[in-house]
Structure formats: C-alpha cells, structure tokens
Amino acid sequence: MPAMFAIGDKVIANVNTATFSAFGSFAMLLLVDFAGPMRARLRAQFALALTGAAFVCLGTLASRSTALATIAMGVVAFGVIFAGVVSSTLAGATTALLLAFILPVSLPGTASSIPDRLLGWGLAAGAALLAIAFLWPAPVRNPLRAEAIAACRAYAARLRAEVAFARGPSKETEAGYGARATESDAALQSLRHVFFATPYRPTGLSTAARSTVRLVDELGWLDTIVAGSARRGDEEPLGLQVCQVKSAAALLLERCGDLLEIPTQSPQALHEALAELKARLSELEESTTRGLPGSAGDVISSLDPSFRAQELSFVVSQVARNVDFAAAAERRGWLDQVLGRQPAGLPGPLIAVQERAGAHVRLNSLWLQNSVRGAVALALAVLVAQLTGVQHSFWVVLGTLSVLRSNALSTGQNVLSAIAGTAAGFVIGAAIVAVIGTNATVLWFLLPPVILLAGLAPAAVSFAAGQAGFTLTLLILFNILAPEGYKVGLVRIEDVALGCAVSLAVGVLFWPRGASTALGRALGDAYTACANYLARAVEFGMGRCDSGTPGAPAPTAEGLEAAAASRRLDDTFRTYLAERGAKPVPMAEVTSLLTGVAGLRLAGDAVLDLWQGAGQGDGDRAKAKKELTANAQFVTAWYASLAASLTGSAAVPETQMHDTAADSRLVEAVSRDLLGDDGQATGTAVRMIWTGDHLDAARRLEGTLAGPAKALVETRS
C-alpha cells in the first residue's frame, strides 16, 4: 500500500491515482482473503479487480447527482450483499466490493477523472496479485475437507469396533468400541466447528466445494444413526447380514476418506466398496423378507437392527456419492473446468446459483432482509452526506458500513466502539502531528507500521482498536496529500459519527429483533418443509405398491423446498452465531434442533430412494397403504405443531407415544396382502415395513427436539 501510494503521489503526481491506489490496496489485501489453490486465489483476485474497476467507473459517473448516487448505491449494495448467498468467495469479498463503489460515488468526479482513478485501482490490483503470489504466499488450506476425511475414518473405525463387539462381546471389544465412539464424536464436533466458524457457508460454486459441504449434514445424521443402533451388552446378538452391512459401510467410509485425501487417484476402490454395500443390503432385504411373518409382532420399529442397517447404508451411500462427485470434479481437465463441464449426475454452477438465490427470494429470509437493510443504510448514508455537504462524505458511508450488523442492539454496541476507536486514533495521531508537524518524510516512514497496525488490530485486539489504527492511517495519508494537521482527524470523527447514526437508525427501523427471533422462524419453516417432503415421499412410495392405482409423482418440488429451507436455516444460524452478546439458549440444544432438520430431510430422501428403484407391485395393498398414509399424516401433524411453537404461535407439543395398534394393523395388512406365491413376504412388503420404520424414526426424533424447542421458546417469553 505505501509503495502504490508513493507511485501515485510522487511518480504520477495525481491525487486521484494516489487515493485509489492506496484504498484499492487496502481493499484487495486487507479486506478479503481468498482460500484454495494459488490458481483459484489469483483467479478470484483478478475477478475482484475487474469488478472493482467497473464499480469505479459506475460510481464516478453517478457521483455528480445526489439522486443518482443514492439510487446507485442502494442497487449496488443490495446486489453485492445478496450475491454473497451464492458462494463463500463472493460473501468474503463483499466489503472489498462495496468499498470499490463507495469510494468513487462518495468523492464527486467527472468522466475525465475516470482514467486517473482506474490507474490507481489498477496499480493496487497488480500489486495485490504479485503480493499474493510471491510475498509470503499462504499455503493451500481446506480445513473442511481435512475434517471430513478425519470424520469418515473415525466412523469407519467405530463401525468396525461395533461389529467386533457384537460378534464377540468382551471387556476388550467393549472398551475398544467406547474409545472409537469417543474419537468419532470428537471428529464430528471438530467438523461442525470448522463448518460454522464463518458467517457464511464455506463453499463456493465449484463442483468439488458444493459436494464436500453436503457431507456435514450427512455425517451429522450418520452419527445419530450409529449412536442409536449401538449394541448394548444385554441385547440379542446382531444377525450376520446386519454385521455384514455395517462392515461394508465401514469399508466404504474408509474409501471415502482415501479419495477425499487424494482425489486424483482412481475411484475404482470406492465404486467396488459401494457395490459391496449394495450387495450386502440386498442380502439383508432377502433375509428380512423371509423373517417377516414369524417376527411380525415387533418388526415395525426404528430400533429394529435390519432397519438401522438399511438406514445406515443409505446415508453412507450418500456420503460416497458426494465424495465421488467431488473427486471427479477435481480430476477434470483444465478445458473441462473452464467450459463448466460437470461430472455425470451433478447439476452445473448455473443451476446451483438459481437454487441458492431462489432459496432466499423470500420475505422470511434473513439474508434477504439484511441485504435490503444494508442497501437502505448505505444509500441513506450517501444521501445524508450529499445533503449535509460534509467535507469528506466518504467517511459517512464508510462509518455506516463499519458498524452495520444484524440487529439494532449490536449496531448500537458497534457505534460506541467505532466512535471510541476513531477518537483514540485521532488523539494518537494529533499527538504525532503535534510533535513532528506535517514533516512529510517522517510521515512516510510512519505509514507502513501504521498500516500493519490497522490491518492486524481488529483480529488481534478489538474492533475499536482497528478503528483507531484505520483513523491513524488516514490521518497520515491525508496529511501527506494535503497537510492539514489534526483537522483531518476532527473531520473524520464528525463524519464517522454521522455514519454511525445512520446505521443505528436503519438498525432500529428494519428488523430490530435480530437473528434470535429469526432463528425460531427459520427452524419452523425448515421443519414444515422437511415434514411435508417426508409425507410426499411416503405418498410417492404408496403409489408404487400396486398397479391398480395411479402413482403420485416424485416429490421433486418438495425436496427442493426442503433443501432451500435448510439453506435459509443455515444462514440464519450463522448470523445468530455472529451476533454479539450471550446466547440465551445453550448451543448444544440449538445444534439438536438443526440436526433434527437434517434428519427429517434425509428421512424423506431415504424413503424416496427406497421406492424409486423399485418396480410397480401387484396385488391389493389398500389396507397397508392406508395405515402408512395415516402414520405419515400423524407424524407430519406433530412437526407442524412444533413449527408453530418455534414461530411463537403455539405451545411446544408433547411427544407422541408409539402407536402399537397401528403397527399391528400394518403388520396384519402386510401379512395378508403382501405374501408371495411361496408364502413369504415380497420385496414390496419389506419396503413398506421399512417406510414405516422411517416414520417411526421421525416419531422417535420428537423426544430429542421437544426440550430444546421449549428452551428456545422460553427465551421469547
């Protein structure tokens, strides 16, 4: 930054060039940090430079008219902030992109000044590219993938230990299983910590990134399944087929970890392990078919070992497919990546953009609300700065951007920090100016360490310390450009205070209750959508039980809506985490509610997967279908009540008891309607039984959700 500023000020001798080279360097090196391989970072940095250059031109052209500047600021701010929902790369560049527009629109200039401004921005962009590539280049890091690898291997070891304990119970095998369970719990906790460590989803539009991020929900639900199916010492030994399914699932998880670690290797080992799991699952289905009439009394239960093994195989297969997609994307040639050619079976980036953006084009989307709020605040700051005629209108807008947060309370806290930090920076800067005067040579020597302080202080000390460092930087910069002594600092305090007032006013007017209330609404919407998806998946399955009735269409739209609601919930939860202050609900209970959403949605996926590959059945299935449909409605009604309680319109419902009478009616219908010519239950019978088990699993999940839901609801009373 000092080097580019010196070129603009001393070599080119143009104030516009010097100003834009200084702030451009600040924007592209201190306000953004792209991750990934060097090629990806440089590509993202180059895209930032080009977009920033376009903003410099547009901002300069709009700066001469108050109305045009205000409208343009609002439109650009909304577009930039909302675009962050598409990928973490765009979200991470939000502040840098906004600064690229705020600077030119706040400093009035004519069209003839655009070349000088672009030259300064271009100098900063070139310096940023060189610095990123050669000056202490950061290592390639993908913590989410590393944690996913560790989790896959930890759960593989846990499954193997569980099988060893089940086949040969002893103190040694029990201790081994306990140790592996502790390790897998720690691995999942670490994965979730990395996933929620940023205020936006750590994934971009790349195929590999989109596939990897899905593993978080799947591995989280895998943990629930594995923990729920863990064998206790006083239980009956697991059947051979169940143990074989679990061993095959462990092998597949190990292959997933291997392919994630070295994606360029052949996926043959993973494909063979997936085929092995499917074969073992087929054997389990056959053995379950043979045993149905004899064990009909207690076969409808999500605790049934055969069902737990089937549920496990589905989730592990989903993990394997996503790992396969991620690795296939990275094995593509350079030309395929440039042209956007996707691995077979995976949608392209444009479809991903439509799904992600479409998920938030809803009034109940916190991301949409914050995008509108940010746009209104920045546009209002430009309007206020233009109408009041302050000396440096740029600081009014920047002050608004600095303190803007998700609710009025946090905004108010940041107002105090911003003004206190600015005042501290001014006091220190004024003392320096008082000692050395406006000696340009000394100021040039002070500039690099002050810039270092401004960049390091927000993370190492506090937000207020960062404001102080930035104020000191600006005091030195403007005293080099146009020596005014301490007056520059006084002007900035006034302008920042005005910008903070704008931000606080907008925070009070727009959604002042913050993310805590929004979290309840997002949870309610997600449970409603996911329960509806599960019910429609059951309806689809019942339509494939026999050829006598027209089948229901696959619940594609309901699945997309469930995924969209889950995505909105994820973004709301991140905003909730980012808000300052104590969290009234323990994080473990909030996490339980999030896990419940993922489990309910994956249950819908599992039921859909169970029936999609099945042929149309023959015979009369009316009674069995009636029981399963009624059960689905029973479960869906409870989750609708839960959603209503989370949004504040009802009390948290009591958990439902297991309806053994309904189970008996279903078993009777299965035994009477679904027996084949050999007297054994058909494959359709097994799928109907397992559909009932999935519904029972959703019902059992209620017991883990009622308590956390009550805790969340009580925070609003």
XYZ file of C-alpha atoms in Angstrom:
717
model
C 0.000 0.000 0.000
C 2.738 2.553 0.797
C 4.540 1.613 -2.427
C 1.460 2.121 -4.623
C 0.573 5.300 -2.761
C 4.092 6.613 -3.371
C 3.888 5.842 -7.099
C 0.569 7.646 -7.371
C 1.630 10.648 -5.286
C 5.314 11.126 -6.183
C 5.808 9.469 -9.570
C 2.476 10.061 -11.321
C 1.740 13.089 -9.113
C -2.040 12.701 -9.267
C -4.243 12.891 -6.176
C -6.937 10.615 -7.650
C -4.404 7.979 -8.638
C -2.716 8.103 -5.231
C -6.024 7.893 -3.343
C -7.406 4.979 -5.357
C -4.125 3.079 -5.313
C -3.976 3.369 -1.512
C -7.577 2.372 -0.827
C -7.524 -0.228 -3.593
C -4.549 -1.914 -1.936
C -6.352 -1.800 1.391
C -9.492 -3.338 -0.142
C -7.759 -6.126 -2.062
C -5.196 -7.161 0.553
C -6.728 -6.412 3.969
C -10.477 -6.734 3.421
C -10.500 -10.066 1.587
C -8.629 -13.364 1.882
C -9.470 -15.936 -0.770
C -8.759 -19.563 0.073
C -7.860 -22.576 -2.035
C -5.055 -23.375 -4.505
C -2.963 -20.483 -5.809
C -4.579 -20.624 -9.252
C -8.056 -20.298 -7.711
C -6.952 -17.418 -5.470
C -5.407 -15.469 -8.323
C -8.471 -16.074 -10.470
C -10.743 -14.770 -7.696
C -8.432 -11.805 -7.090
C -8.439 -10.955 -10.801
C -12.250 -11.136 -10.884
C -12.370 -8.812 -7.859
C -10.083 -6.352 -9.637
C -12.226 -6.337 -12.796
C -15.484 -5.949 -10.881
C -13.946 -3.202 -8.756
C -12.804 -1.377 -11.900
C -16.355 -1.463 -13.259
C -17.617 -0.101 -9.923
C -15.062 2.715 -10.030
C -16.427 3.782 -13.418
C -20.092 3.484 -12.421
C -19.547 5.196 -9.070
C -17.714 8.123 -10.648
C -20.452 8.664 -13.246
C -23.159 8.569 -10.561
C -21.311 10.835 -8.124
C -22.338 14.133 -9.716
C -26.058 13.710 -8.947
C -27.374 13.236 -5.420
C -30.403 11.250 -6.579
C -28.403 9.061 -8.965
C -25.658 8.451 -6.381
C -28.215 7.431 -3.741
C -30.110 5.064 -6.035
C -26.931 3.558 -7.480
C -25.507 2.956 -4.009
C -28.673 1.157 -2.938
C -28.821 -1.045 -6.040
C -25.134 -1.958 -5.963
C -25.155 -2.589 -2.219
C -28.143 -4.914 -2.453
C -26.649 -6.804 -5.383
C -23.257 -7.237 -3.731
C -24.596 -8.273 -0.314
C -27.258 -10.621 -1.687
C -24.794 -12.227 -4.124
C -22.880 -13.492 -1.106
C -25.526 -16.190 -0.675
C -24.277 -17.851 -3.849
C -20.782 -18.699 -2.592
C -18.374 -18.018 0.222
C -15.968 -16.451 -2.277
C -18.483 -13.717 -3.102
C -19.502 -13.378 0.538
C -15.880 -12.932 1.599
C -15.367 -10.201 -0.996
C -18.462 -8.195 -0.009
C -16.693 -5.434 1.936
C -13.946 -5.050 -0.683
C -16.514 -4.771 -3.480
C -18.603 -2.258 -1.534
C -15.526 -0.155 -0.857
C -14.754 -0.156 -4.596
C -18.098 1.572 -5.179
C -18.336 3.666 -2.004
C -15.036 5.448 -2.701
C -15.866 6.814 -6.203
C -19.548 7.546 -5.532
C -18.660 9.497 -2.379
C -15.852 11.538 -3.964
C -17.521 13.570 -6.731
C -15.659 13.385 -10.024
C -16.260 13.885 -13.715
C -15.924 11.377 -16.520
C -12.489 12.820 -17.260
C -11.284 11.668 -13.828
C -12.115 8.014 -14.533
C -8.765 7.171 -16.221
C -6.797 8.512 -13.230
C -8.982 6.605 -10.804
C -8.758 3.415 -12.844
C -4.989 3.772 -12.997
C -4.828 3.909 -9.214
C -7.140 0.906 -8.879
C -5.107 -0.963 -11.495
C -1.851 -0.281 -9.637
C -3.412 -1.669 -6.474
C -4.752 -4.736 -8.303
C -1.372 -5.512 -9.880
C 0.409 -5.105 -6.554
C -2.172 -7.335 -4.843
C -1.713 -10.132 -7.401
C 2.066 -10.011 -7.027
C 1.886 -9.865 -3.224
C -0.469 -12.835 -3.013
C 1.643 -14.919 -5.387
C 5.151 -14.070 -4.149
C 5.100 -12.152 -0.848
C 4.659 -14.743 1.930
C 2.106 -16.791 -0.067
C -0.393 -18.523 2.180
C -0.449 -22.338 1.991
C -3.322 -24.158 0.357
C -5.857 -24.873 3.071
C -9.165 -26.667 3.030
C -9.982 -27.323 6.680
C -13.499 -28.548 5.902
C -12.169 -31.333 3.690
C -9.489 -32.305 6.199
C -12.083 -32.601 8.961
C -14.433 -34.557 6.685
C -11.625 -37.035 5.964
C -10.979 -37.480 9.672
C -14.704 -37.956 10.368
C -15.125 -40.591 7.626
C -12.228 -42.605 9.011
C -13.365 -42.202 12.614
C -16.845 -43.531 11.853
C -15.396 -46.402 9.832
C -13.324 -47.405 12.852
C -16.372 -47.056 15.100
C -18.477 -49.335 12.897
C -15.735 -51.969 12.810
C -15.422 -51.809 16.592
C -19.194 -52.151 16.950
C -19.224 -55.268 14.751
C -16.328 -56.746 16.728
C -18.201 -56.124 19.976
C -21.447 -57.526 18.579
C -19.830 -60.708 17.270
C -17.635 -61.282 20.312
C -18.745 -59.376 23.412
C -15.921 -58.920 25.912
C -14.370 -56.240 28.049
C -11.690 -55.673 25.402
C -14.117 -55.245 22.483
C -16.426 -53.091 24.620
C -13.526 -50.830 25.617
C -12.386 -50.630 22.009
C -15.852 -49.632 20.903
C -16.054 -46.970 23.621
C -12.737 -45.468 22.540
C -13.760 -45.393 18.860
C -17.096 -43.792 19.793
C -15.304 -41.016 21.679
C -12.991 -40.421 18.723
C -15.858 -40.222 16.216
C -17.790 -37.798 18.448
C -14.720 -35.557 18.635
C -14.225 -35.748 14.859
C -17.827 -34.695 14.209
C -17.570 -31.857 16.722
C -14.423 -30.590 15.007
C -16.096 -30.814 11.581
C -19.085 -28.799 12.779
C -16.817 -26.229 14.426
C -14.987 -25.624 11.147
C -18.256 -25.540 9.208
C -19.848 -22.902 11.432
C -16.661 -20.898 12.034
C -17.536 -18.339 9.334
C -20.629 -16.140 8.936
C -21.342 -17.822 5.570
C -21.269 -21.362 4.253
C -17.641 -22.351 3.499
C -18.343 -23.387 -0.076
C -18.155 -21.854 -3.497
C -19.692 -22.606 -6.869
C -17.050 -25.184 -7.741
C -18.349 -28.713 -8.082
C -15.878 -30.072 -5.540
C -16.836 -27.457 -2.947
C -20.580 -27.990 -3.417
C -20.177 -31.740 -2.989
C -17.912 -31.536 0.045
C -20.179 -29.207 2.021
C -23.085 -31.690 1.828
C -21.039 -34.113 3.885
C -21.608 -32.074 7.053
C -25.344 -32.845 7.314
C -24.851 -36.437 6.175
C -22.084 -37.198 8.653
C -24.098 -35.497 11.396
C -27.076 -37.742 10.732
C -24.748 -40.749 10.405
C -23.680 -40.046 13.977
C -27.308 -40.132 15.116
C -27.898 -43.450 13.342
C -24.709 -45.072 14.615
C -25.369 -43.914 18.180
C -28.977 -45.106 18.035
C -28.057 -48.549 16.721
C -25.164 -49.165 19.106
C -25.466 -52.596 20.669
C -25.707 -52.948 24.425
C -24.331 -55.936 26.278
C -27.753 -57.319 27.297
C -29.221 -57.320 23.777
C -29.559 -60.207 21.361
C -26.530 -60.654 19.057
C -26.766 -58.905 15.714
C -27.585 -61.082 12.726
C -24.892 -61.994 10.223
C -26.411 -59.866 7.445
C -26.626 -56.785 9.698
C -22.962 -57.151 10.656
C -22.002 -57.584 7.016
C -23.837 -54.387 6.066
C -22.058 -52.470 8.825
C -18.662 -53.880 7.818
C -19.312 -52.948 4.195
C -20.350 -49.441 5.291
C -17.104 -49.128 7.275
C -15.075 -50.148 4.215
C -16.923 -47.612 2.069
C -16.269 -44.821 4.591
C -12.563 -45.696 4.571
C -12.552 -45.474 0.769
C -14.320 -42.109 1.021
C -11.543 -40.789 3.263
C -8.880 -42.095 0.873
C -10.463 -40.499 -2.200
C -11.066 -37.194 -0.416
C -7.407 -37.120 0.608
C -6.078 -37.923 -2.895
C -8.891 -37.023 -5.330
C -6.679 -37.598 -8.377
C -6.475 -41.344 -7.737
C -8.780 -43.843 -9.441
C -12.260 -44.094 -7.842
C -12.375 -47.820 -8.601
C -11.846 -48.834 -4.970
C -14.720 -46.604 -3.855
C -17.012 -47.964 -6.591
C -16.199 -51.537 -5.603
C -16.907 -50.784 -1.943
C -20.224 -49.168 -2.899
C -21.175 -52.240 -4.940
C -20.241 -54.441 -1.980
C -22.518 -52.439 0.315
C -25.404 -52.722 -2.155
C -24.892 -56.485 -2.363
C -24.894 -56.879 1.413
C -28.023 -54.696 1.647
C -29.755 -56.893 -0.938
C -28.943 -59.962 1.162
C -30.321 -58.184 4.232
C -33.555 -57.403 2.384
C -33.917 -61.062 1.383
C -33.337 -62.295 4.939
C -35.799 -59.716 6.258
C -38.348 -60.901 3.694
C -38.033 -64.489 4.890
C -38.402 -63.483 8.530
C -41.353 -61.117 8.301
C -44.294 -63.443 9.029
C -42.556 -65.044 12.001
C -41.432 -61.763 13.617
C -44.369 -59.595 12.688
C -45.107 -58.652 16.290
C -42.227 -56.247 16.701
C -40.911 -55.654 13.205
C -42.324 -52.120 12.910
C -39.709 -50.261 14.908
C -36.936 -47.874 14.065
C -34.879 -49.804 16.617
C -35.082 -52.943 14.503
C -31.469 -53.895 13.598
C -32.296 -54.626 9.957
C -33.877 -51.208 9.512
C -30.996 -49.467 11.260
C -28.603 -51.239 8.898
C -30.687 -50.164 5.892
C -30.785 -46.573 7.153
C -27.031 -46.677 7.733
C -26.365 -47.990 4.236
C -28.413 -45.170 2.697
C -26.546 -42.378 4.496
C -23.111 -43.916 3.865
C -24.010 -44.358 0.187
C -24.963 -40.675 0.022
C -21.619 -39.751 1.561
C -19.845 -41.922 -1.024
C -21.719 -40.333 -3.942
C -20.808 -36.823 -2.834
C -17.162 -37.796 -2.326
C -17.177 -39.398 -5.782
C -18.601 -36.198 -7.311
C -16.031 -34.022 -5.541
C -13.120 -36.189 -6.681
C -14.446 -36.467 -10.250
C -14.697 -32.676 -10.418
C -11.066 -32.300 -9.393
C -9.922 -34.917 -11.909
C -11.406 -32.932 -14.789
C -9.030 -31.421 -17.285
C -8.347 -27.712 -17.448
C -10.561 -27.261 -20.514
C -13.499 -29.082 -18.912
C -13.204 -26.859 -15.839
C -13.091 -23.686 -17.953
C -16.104 -24.786 -20.028
C -18.010 -25.842 -16.897
C -18.472 -29.471 -17.938
C -19.804 -31.332 -14.912
C -19.356 -34.939 -13.829
C -22.351 -37.059 -14.808
C -25.246 -36.717 -12.383
C -24.326 -33.341 -10.874
C -26.016 -30.038 -11.803
C -23.881 -27.214 -13.157
C -22.992 -23.905 -11.495
C -25.891 -22.012 -13.105
C -28.423 -24.401 -11.605
C -26.652 -24.098 -8.247
C -26.885 -20.289 -8.486
C -30.605 -20.498 -9.231
C -31.240 -22.860 -6.324
C -29.226 -20.841 -3.792
C -30.520 -17.435 -4.815
C -34.067 -18.765 -5.209
C -33.969 -20.176 -1.684
C -33.570 -16.638 -0.320
C -36.046 -14.768 -2.510
C -38.498 -14.984 0.368
C -39.642 -12.356 2.842
C -38.673 -14.680 5.709
C -35.061 -14.967 4.529
C -32.704 -13.249 6.966
C -30.113 -12.907 4.198
C -32.640 -11.032 2.038
C -33.621 -8.856 4.989
C -30.003 -7.969 5.748
C -29.329 -7.299 2.058
C -32.232 -4.826 1.918
C -31.196 -3.338 5.241
C -27.595 -2.871 4.140
C -28.676 -1.349 0.833
C -31.037 1.124 2.532
C -28.417 2.083 5.124
C -25.640 2.748 2.601
C -27.964 4.593 0.216
C -29.211 6.736 3.106
C -25.619 7.429 4.156
C -24.799 8.689 0.659
C -27.930 10.854 0.676
C -27.157 12.326 4.110
C -23.546 13.001 3.154
C -24.583 14.751 -0.062
C -27.305 16.839 1.579
C -25.231 17.901 4.595
C -22.244 18.810 2.435
C -19.678 17.317 4.825
C -16.051 17.749 3.823
C -15.299 14.037 3.427
C -18.590 12.294 2.587
C -16.685 9.040 2.078
C -16.312 8.641 5.848
C -20.036 8.909 6.444
C -20.677 5.937 4.158
C -17.684 4.008 5.469
C -18.801 4.636 9.048
C -22.193 3.154 8.171
C -20.563 0.112 6.575
C -18.230 -0.410 9.521
C -20.904 -0.716 12.191
C -23.774 -2.270 10.257
C -24.805 -5.530 11.956
C -27.822 -7.828 12.049
C -29.795 -6.038 14.766
C -30.148 -2.669 16.411
C -28.517 -3.762 19.668
C -25.317 -4.958 18.013
C -25.281 -1.893 15.790
C -25.511 0.315 18.881
C -22.624 -1.513 20.525
C -20.506 -1.049 17.403
C -21.402 2.645 17.232
C -19.727 3.166 20.592
C -16.714 1.078 19.545
C -16.393 2.905 16.230
C -16.541 6.391 17.753
C -14.293 5.439 20.672
C -11.752 3.852 18.338
C -11.859 6.796 15.971
C -11.383 9.231 18.855
C -8.426 7.193 20.172
C -6.843 7.149 16.721
C -7.355 10.882 16.427
C -5.780 11.557 19.834
C -2.723 9.456 18.984
C -2.498 10.977 15.510
C -2.888 14.509 16.835
C -0.086 13.874 19.316
C 2.156 12.655 16.481
C 1.292 15.649 14.327
C 1.911 17.982 17.278
C 5.418 16.519 17.719
C 6.540 16.223 14.101
C 4.243 18.766 12.482
C 3.499 17.953 8.860
C 7.006 16.713 8.039
C 6.237 14.509 5.004
C 9.436 12.466 5.312
C 8.665 11.310 8.835
C 5.053 10.622 7.891
C 6.221 8.379 5.044
C 8.338 6.353 7.474
C 5.389 6.020 9.866
C 2.948 4.894 7.183
C 3.988 1.164 6.843
C 3.872 0.286 10.571
C 0.596 2.179 10.978
C -0.928 0.204 8.076
C 0.265 -3.006 9.739
C -1.466 -1.905 12.940
C -4.694 -1.075 11.089
C -4.753 -4.494 9.456
C -3.790 -6.537 12.493
C -5.645 -4.746 15.296
C -9.266 -5.833 14.508
C -8.353 -9.521 14.785
C -5.621 -9.298 17.399
C -7.125 -6.662 19.709
C -10.664 -5.402 19.047
C -12.981 -3.639 16.644
C -12.281 -0.322 18.399
C -8.510 -0.853 18.083
C -8.976 -1.459 14.371
C -10.911 1.787 14.054
C -8.116 3.595 15.882
C -5.482 2.113 13.569
C -7.502 2.981 10.482
C -8.052 6.548 11.683
C -4.325 6.944 12.295
C -3.617 5.597 8.795
C -5.998 8.081 7.211
C -4.599 10.949 9.251
C -1.133 10.214 7.876
C -2.350 9.613 4.306
C -4.245 12.877 4.060
C -1.514 14.866 5.748
C 0.847 13.584 3.067
C -1.587 14.503 0.270
C -2.762 17.824 1.715
C -1.174 18.802 5.045
C -3.875 19.951 7.462
C -2.557 18.672 10.772
C -5.070 17.458 13.355
C -8.060 18.913 11.460
C -8.256 15.763 9.313
C -8.899 13.696 12.450
C -11.584 16.036 13.719
C -13.386 15.856 10.379
C -13.295 12.071 10.418
C -14.766 11.896 13.938
C -17.670 14.070 12.828
C -18.268 12.102 9.630
C -17.971 8.674 11.239
C -20.386 9.716 13.993
C -22.880 10.771 11.310
C -22.445 7.442 9.508
C -22.889 5.514 12.750
C -26.109 7.404 13.447
C -27.419 6.398 10.021
C -26.560 2.740 10.675
C -28.193 2.806 14.106
C -31.380 4.412 12.714
C -31.669 1.791 9.988
C -30.983 -0.958 12.530
C -33.917 0.251 14.624
C -36.290 0.600 11.671
C -35.514 -2.665 9.876
C -35.869 -5.999 11.698
C -34.601 -4.724 15.069
C -35.205 -8.030 16.861
C -32.120 -9.625 15.329
C -31.274 -13.202 14.442
C -32.503 -14.870 17.641
C -36.163 -14.429 16.698
C -35.350 -15.105 13.054
C -33.722 -18.392 14.077
C -37.036 -19.626 15.509
C -38.856 -18.673 12.311
C -36.236 -20.349 10.135
C -36.416 -23.518 12.233
C -40.193 -23.536 11.952
C -40.088 -23.111 8.173
C -37.478 -25.856 7.847
C -39.435 -28.367 9.933
C -42.608 -27.622 7.985
C -40.886 -28.079 4.621
C -38.978 -31.227 5.628
C -42.013 -32.901 7.225
C -44.046 -32.143 4.115
C -41.279 -33.642 1.984
C -41.282 -36.827 4.067
C -45.073 -37.120 3.775
C -44.957 -36.640 -0.010
C -42.161 -39.222 -0.281
C -44.356 -41.737 1.569
C -47.255 -40.862 -0.737
C -44.984 -41.466 -3.732
C -43.971 -44.850 -2.343
C -47.566 -45.871 -1.738
C -48.321 -45.106 -5.368
C -45.761 -47.721 -6.401
C -47.132 -50.508 -4.219
C -49.539 -51.799 -6.835
C -50.526 -51.193 -10.411
C -54.203 -50.729 -9.644
C -53.979 -47.073 -8.631
C -52.225 -44.190 -10.373
C -48.924 -43.362 -8.713
C -48.149 -39.979 -7.215
C -45.365 -38.003 -8.907
C -41.934 -37.913 -7.304
C -41.783 -35.089 -4.715
C -39.106 -33.150 -6.592
C -40.528 -29.717 -5.782
C -40.993 -30.629 -2.120
C -37.392 -31.886 -1.933
C -36.074 -28.638 -3.400
C -38.171 -26.603 -0.959
C -36.867 -28.665 1.971
C -33.290 -28.062 0.794
C -33.989 -24.347 0.357
C -35.489 -24.059 3.839
C -32.479 -25.887 5.278
C -30.157 -23.483 3.492
C -32.021 -20.457 4.873
C -31.798 -22.000 8.329
C -28.050 -22.497 7.969
C -27.504 -18.850 7.020
C -29.757 -17.621 9.838
C -27.899 -19.757 12.349
C -24.581 -18.266 11.215
C -25.972 -14.769 11.707
C -27.162 -15.840 15.149
C -23.644 -17.044 15.984
C -22.094 -13.818 14.690
C -24.237 -11.575 16.892
C -22.546 -10.220 19.957
C -23.747 -10.898 23.456
C -24.676 -14.002 25.414
C -26.695 -16.745 23.728
C -29.755 -17.461 25.935
C -30.159 -21.000 24.564
C -27.257 -23.449 25.074
C -25.552 -24.196 21.764
C -25.960 -27.954 22.276
C -29.745 -27.546 22.247
C -29.713 -25.310 19.175
C -27.494 -27.869 17.446
C -30.022 -30.598 18.321
C -32.739 -28.631 16.543
C -30.508 -28.199 13.483
C -29.658 -31.901 13.452
C -33.361 -32.718 13.630
C -33.997 -30.743 10.440
C -31.214 -32.593 8.631
C -32.504 -35.940 9.893
C -36.076 -35.253 8.802
C -34.949 -34.204 5.318
C -32.675 -37.224 4.948
C -35.553 -39.459 6.036
C -37.515 -38.089 3.089
C -34.526 -38.767 0.823
C -34.270 -42.318 2.184
C -37.955 -43.128 1.607
C -37.740 -41.698 -1.900
C -34.600 -43.727 -2.610
C -36.297 -46.852 -1.224
C -39.115 -46.670 -3.770
C -37.555 -45.003 -6.802
C -35.588 -48.089 -7.808
C -38.485 -50.475 -7.152
C -40.782 -51.772 -9.835
C -44.542 -51.408 -9.742
C -46.041 -54.014 -7.376
C -49.019 -56.275 -7.974
C -51.902 -57.192 -5.719
C -54.111 -55.413 -3.226
C -52.151 -53.082 -0.937
C -55.012 -50.834 0.083
C -55.013 -51.593 3.810
C -51.235 -51.352 4.233
C -51.171 -48.110 2.232
C -53.953 -46.682 4.381
C -52.006 -47.385 7.577
C -48.764 -45.868 6.301
C -50.511 -42.789 4.907
C -52.288 -42.233 8.226
C -48.994 -42.681 10.094
C -47.309 -40.128 7.840
C -50.095 -37.619 8.495
C -49.810 -38.316 12.228
C -46.073 -37.560 12.224
C -46.412 -34.548 9.927
C -49.066 -33.017 12.187
C -46.690 -33.143 15.168
C -43.938 -31.372 13.251
C -46.426 -28.761 12.054
C -47.245 -28.089 15.716
C -43.536 -27.921 16.529
C -43.012 -25.405 13.728
C -45.888 -23.287 15.036
C -44.351 -23.258 18.520
C -40.954 -22.194 17.161
C -42.524 -19.261 15.341
C -44.317 -18.190 18.526
C -47.906 -19.061 17.568
C -48.416 -22.189 19.706
C -47.062 -24.178 22.619
C -44.485 -26.908 22.096
C -46.430 -30.166 21.530
C -45.968 -33.175 23.757
C -44.175 -36.095 22.169
C -46.320 -38.866 20.700
C -46.488 -42.366 22.081
C -45.668 -45.313 19.890
C -48.968 -46.500 18.356
C -48.604 -50.268 18.697
C -52.186 -50.781 17.483
C -51.339 -49.071 14.196
C -48.246 -51.261 13.925
C -50.354 -54.361 14.393
C -52.785 -53.244 11.706
C -49.897 -52.617 9.303
C -48.305 -55.983 10.048
C -51.670 -57.697 9.549
C -52.128 -55.920 6.232
C -48.618 -56.838 5.160
C -49.064 -60.483 6.149
C -52.414 -60.763 4.341
C -51.874 -58.589 1.280
C -48.186 -58.887 0.511
C -47.349 -62.579 0.694
C -45.953 -64.115 -2.476
C -46.827 -67.467 -4.019
C -44.241 -69.197 -1.824
C -45.885 -67.929 1.348
C -43.080 -65.470 2.072
C -43.379 -61.701 2.174
C -42.422 -59.920 -1.037
C -39.808 -57.190 -1.550
C -42.652 -54.691 -1.621
C -43.572 -55.812 1.887
C -40.063 -55.116 3.145
C -40.095 -51.648 1.610
C -43.440 -50.916 3.230
C -42.141 -52.130 6.578
C -39.013 -50.005 6.232
C -41.134 -46.999 5.233
C -42.995 -47.487 8.498
C -39.644 -47.688 10.273
C -38.559 -44.350 8.775
C -41.770 -42.785 10.064
C -41.136 -44.352 13.456
C -37.615 -42.878 13.418
C -39.131 -39.446 12.744
C -41.521 -40.013 15.655
C -38.704 -41.060 17.995
C -36.813 -37.932 16.982
C -39.542 -35.885 18.655
C -38.170 -36.810 22.073
C -34.834 -35.107 21.340
C -36.487 -31.951 19.968
C -39.193 -31.059 22.479
C -36.786 -29.949 25.231
C -34.582 -27.702 23.041
C -37.700 -26.245 21.411
C -39.129 -25.316 24.826
C -35.806 -23.689 25.774
C -35.827 -21.606 22.599
C -39.469 -20.598 23.032
C -38.897 -19.593 26.672
C -36.273 -17.022 25.633
C -39.057 -15.025 23.962
C -41.396 -15.061 26.957
